[in-house]
XYZ file of C-alpha atoms in Angstrom:
220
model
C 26.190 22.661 12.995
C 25.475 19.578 15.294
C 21.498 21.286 15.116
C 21.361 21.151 11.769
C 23.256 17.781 11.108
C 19.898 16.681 14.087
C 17.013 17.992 11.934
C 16.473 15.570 9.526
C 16.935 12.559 11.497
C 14.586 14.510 13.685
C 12.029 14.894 11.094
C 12.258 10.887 10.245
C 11.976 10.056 13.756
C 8.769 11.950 13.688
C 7.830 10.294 10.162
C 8.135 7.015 11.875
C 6.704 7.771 15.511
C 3.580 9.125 13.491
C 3.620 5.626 11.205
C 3.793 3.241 14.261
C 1.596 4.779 16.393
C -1.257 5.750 13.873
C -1.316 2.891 12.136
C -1.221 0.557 15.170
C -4.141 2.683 16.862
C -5.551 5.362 14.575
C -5.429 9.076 13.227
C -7.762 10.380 15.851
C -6.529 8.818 19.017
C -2.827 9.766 18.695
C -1.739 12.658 19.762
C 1.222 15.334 18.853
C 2.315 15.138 22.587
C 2.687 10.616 22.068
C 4.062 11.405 18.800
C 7.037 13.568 19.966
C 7.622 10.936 22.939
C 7.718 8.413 20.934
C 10.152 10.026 18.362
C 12.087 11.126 20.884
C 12.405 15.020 20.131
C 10.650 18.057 21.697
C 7.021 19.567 20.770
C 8.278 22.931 18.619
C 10.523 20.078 16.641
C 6.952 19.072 15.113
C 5.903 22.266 13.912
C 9.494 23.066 13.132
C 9.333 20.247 10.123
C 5.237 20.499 9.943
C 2.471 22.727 10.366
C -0.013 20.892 11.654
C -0.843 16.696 12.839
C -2.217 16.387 9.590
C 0.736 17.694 7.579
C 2.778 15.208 9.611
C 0.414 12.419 8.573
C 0.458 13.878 5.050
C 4.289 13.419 4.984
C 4.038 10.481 6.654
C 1.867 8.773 3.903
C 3.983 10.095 0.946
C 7.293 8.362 2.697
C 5.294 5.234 3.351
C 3.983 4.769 -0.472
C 7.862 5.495 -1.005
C 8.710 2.279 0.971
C 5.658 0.640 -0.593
C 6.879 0.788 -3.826
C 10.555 0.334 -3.107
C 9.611 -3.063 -1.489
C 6.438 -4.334 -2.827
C 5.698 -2.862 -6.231
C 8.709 -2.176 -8.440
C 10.432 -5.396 -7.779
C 7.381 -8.030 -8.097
C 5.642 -6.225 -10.937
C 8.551 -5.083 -13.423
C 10.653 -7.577 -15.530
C 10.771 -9.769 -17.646
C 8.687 -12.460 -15.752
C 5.242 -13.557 -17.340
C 1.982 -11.777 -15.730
C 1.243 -14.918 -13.542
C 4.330 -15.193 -12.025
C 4.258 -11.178 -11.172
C 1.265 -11.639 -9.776
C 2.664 -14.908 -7.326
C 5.506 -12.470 -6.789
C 3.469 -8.993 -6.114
C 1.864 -11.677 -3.277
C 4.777 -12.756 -1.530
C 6.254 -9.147 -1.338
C 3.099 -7.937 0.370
C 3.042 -10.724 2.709
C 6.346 -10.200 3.628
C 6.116 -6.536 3.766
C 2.831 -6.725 6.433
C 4.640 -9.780 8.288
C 7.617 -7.598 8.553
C 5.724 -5.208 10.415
C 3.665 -7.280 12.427
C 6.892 -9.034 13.467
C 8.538 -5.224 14.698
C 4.690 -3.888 16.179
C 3.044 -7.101 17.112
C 0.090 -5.817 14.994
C -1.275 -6.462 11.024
C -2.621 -2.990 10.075
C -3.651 -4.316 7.123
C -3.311 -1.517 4.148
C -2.833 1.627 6.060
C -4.447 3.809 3.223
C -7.395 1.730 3.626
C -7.721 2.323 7.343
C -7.241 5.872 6.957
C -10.151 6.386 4.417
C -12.012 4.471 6.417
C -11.554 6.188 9.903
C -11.401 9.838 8.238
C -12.115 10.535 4.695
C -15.527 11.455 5.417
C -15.107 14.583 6.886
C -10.765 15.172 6.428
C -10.658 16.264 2.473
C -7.182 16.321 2.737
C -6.466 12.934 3.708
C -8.626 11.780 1.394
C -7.283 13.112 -1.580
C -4.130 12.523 -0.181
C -4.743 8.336 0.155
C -6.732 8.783 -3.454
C -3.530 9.653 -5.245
C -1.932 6.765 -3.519
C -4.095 4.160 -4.381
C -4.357 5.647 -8.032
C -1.077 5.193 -7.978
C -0.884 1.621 -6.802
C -3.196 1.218 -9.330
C -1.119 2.373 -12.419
C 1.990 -0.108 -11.170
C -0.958 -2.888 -11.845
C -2.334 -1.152 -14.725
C 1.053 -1.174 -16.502
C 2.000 -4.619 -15.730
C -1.482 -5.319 -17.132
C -0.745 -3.641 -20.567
C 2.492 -5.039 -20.530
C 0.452 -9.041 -20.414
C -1.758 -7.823 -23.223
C 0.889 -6.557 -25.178
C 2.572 -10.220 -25.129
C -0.314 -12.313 -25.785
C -0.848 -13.253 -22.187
C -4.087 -11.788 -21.804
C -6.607 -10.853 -24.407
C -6.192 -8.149 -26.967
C -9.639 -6.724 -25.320
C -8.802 -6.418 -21.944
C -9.639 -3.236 -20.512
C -6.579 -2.782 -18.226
C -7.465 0.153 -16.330
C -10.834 -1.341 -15.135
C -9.021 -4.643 -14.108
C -6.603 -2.622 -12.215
C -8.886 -0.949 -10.513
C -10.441 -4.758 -9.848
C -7.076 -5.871 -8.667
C -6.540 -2.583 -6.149
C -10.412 -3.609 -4.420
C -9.116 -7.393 -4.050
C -6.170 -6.045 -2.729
C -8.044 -3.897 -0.588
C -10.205 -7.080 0.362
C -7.655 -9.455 1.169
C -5.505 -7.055 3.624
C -8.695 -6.308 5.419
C -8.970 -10.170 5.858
C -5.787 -10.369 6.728
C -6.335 -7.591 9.413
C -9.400 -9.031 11.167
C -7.389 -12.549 11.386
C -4.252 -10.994 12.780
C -2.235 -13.167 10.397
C 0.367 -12.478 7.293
C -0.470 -15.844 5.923
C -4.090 -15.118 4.968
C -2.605 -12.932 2.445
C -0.798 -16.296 0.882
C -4.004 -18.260 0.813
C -6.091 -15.726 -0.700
C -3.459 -14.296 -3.008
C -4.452 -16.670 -5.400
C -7.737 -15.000 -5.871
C -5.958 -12.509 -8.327
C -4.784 -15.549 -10.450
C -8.710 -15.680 -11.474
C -9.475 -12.735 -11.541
C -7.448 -11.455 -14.227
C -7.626 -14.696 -16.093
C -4.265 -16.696 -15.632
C -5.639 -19.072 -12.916
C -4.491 -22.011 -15.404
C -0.979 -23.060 -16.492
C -1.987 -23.088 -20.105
C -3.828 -20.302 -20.727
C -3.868 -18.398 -23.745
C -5.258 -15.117 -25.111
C -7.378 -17.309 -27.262
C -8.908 -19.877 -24.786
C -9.688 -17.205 -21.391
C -11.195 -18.709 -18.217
C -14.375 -17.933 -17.940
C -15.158 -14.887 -16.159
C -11.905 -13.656 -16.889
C -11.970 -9.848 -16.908
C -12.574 -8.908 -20.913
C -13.497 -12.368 -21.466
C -16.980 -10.942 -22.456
C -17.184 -8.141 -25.643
């Protein structure tokens, strides 16, 4: 009973020994052995739970776009709130959410997806696919929220909100790497506001008639 009651906190120990260490080093430089020290549980617990390192870091990435979305995603981006003002607040919930864990590591990863692509998705399929279907699906909680500005007028009728997602994920991408090399959550505040011109709502009176120029589907 008491081993069974153990296994799952077991296998989130391991979920979050794997998350610290990785993303405050990398994929190829942490080991099972550090990860099982670090989670606190024995060696055949990991393969117990997962078959390999990169099943653990496949879990690992699934429970972390949980938390991403939990935190970041679902509460700035849905509601009632106009697109400018879910943009300001999709900003301040990732800079909270990387200062939080700079605060607990002493480290900005920056976006871990990012990192990982970067490190391995040349030669690790897998993981690549794996942090594709992530981002894709980062990018639907901005392509929705999107639509939804279109649909009320805030943005023009002819905005193609797919590509302009995919134009907000790359800034994204942009700004946590800056972030990263500075070591410091509040780069993300100052250049947050990038988005605000990028998708066209950089001006408190903005309308779907009048667009800034260069606004994303400003141009037919």
């Amino acid at each position: 009973m008491d081993t069974q009651k153990n296994q799952p906190d077991s296998r989130t120990a391991l979920l979050h020994a794997a998350r610290d260490l990785i993303f405050t080093r990398s994929f190829e430089h942490v080991g099972t052995a550090e990860i099982c020290e670090r989670a606190g549980v024995r060696k055949g617990s990991l393969y117990h739970f997962f078959s390999s390192k990169e099943d653990l870091v496949l879990a690992m990435l699934d429970a972390l776009m949980d938390d991403f979305e939990g935190a970041v995603l679902v509460p700035s981006l849905e509601g009632p709130n106009c697109i400018r003002e879910r943009i300001d607040a999709f900003v301040q919930a990732i800079h909270a959410f990387e200062a939080a864990v700079h605060r607990e590591s002493g480290y900005l990863p920056g976006c871990p997806f990012g990192n990982l692509i970067v490190e391995a998705g040349t030669y690790n399929p897998g993981l690549r696919q794996a942090v594709k279907r992530h981002l894709d699906r980062v990018a639907g909680h901005f392509q929705r929220c999107l639509q939804e500005g279109i649909d009320r007028g805030e943005l023009p009728a002819h905005t193609d909100a797919l590509a302009l997602a995919e134009l907000w994920l790359a800034l994204m991408e942009g700004i946590l790497v800056m972030a990263k090399v500075d070591q410091d959550p509040a780069t993300i505040l100052r250049l947050g506001p990038a988005l605000h011109v990028l998708i066209g709502v950089s001006g408190p009176h903005t309308t779907s008639e009048d667009p800034p120029e260069g606004a994303a589907g400003g141009n037919t």
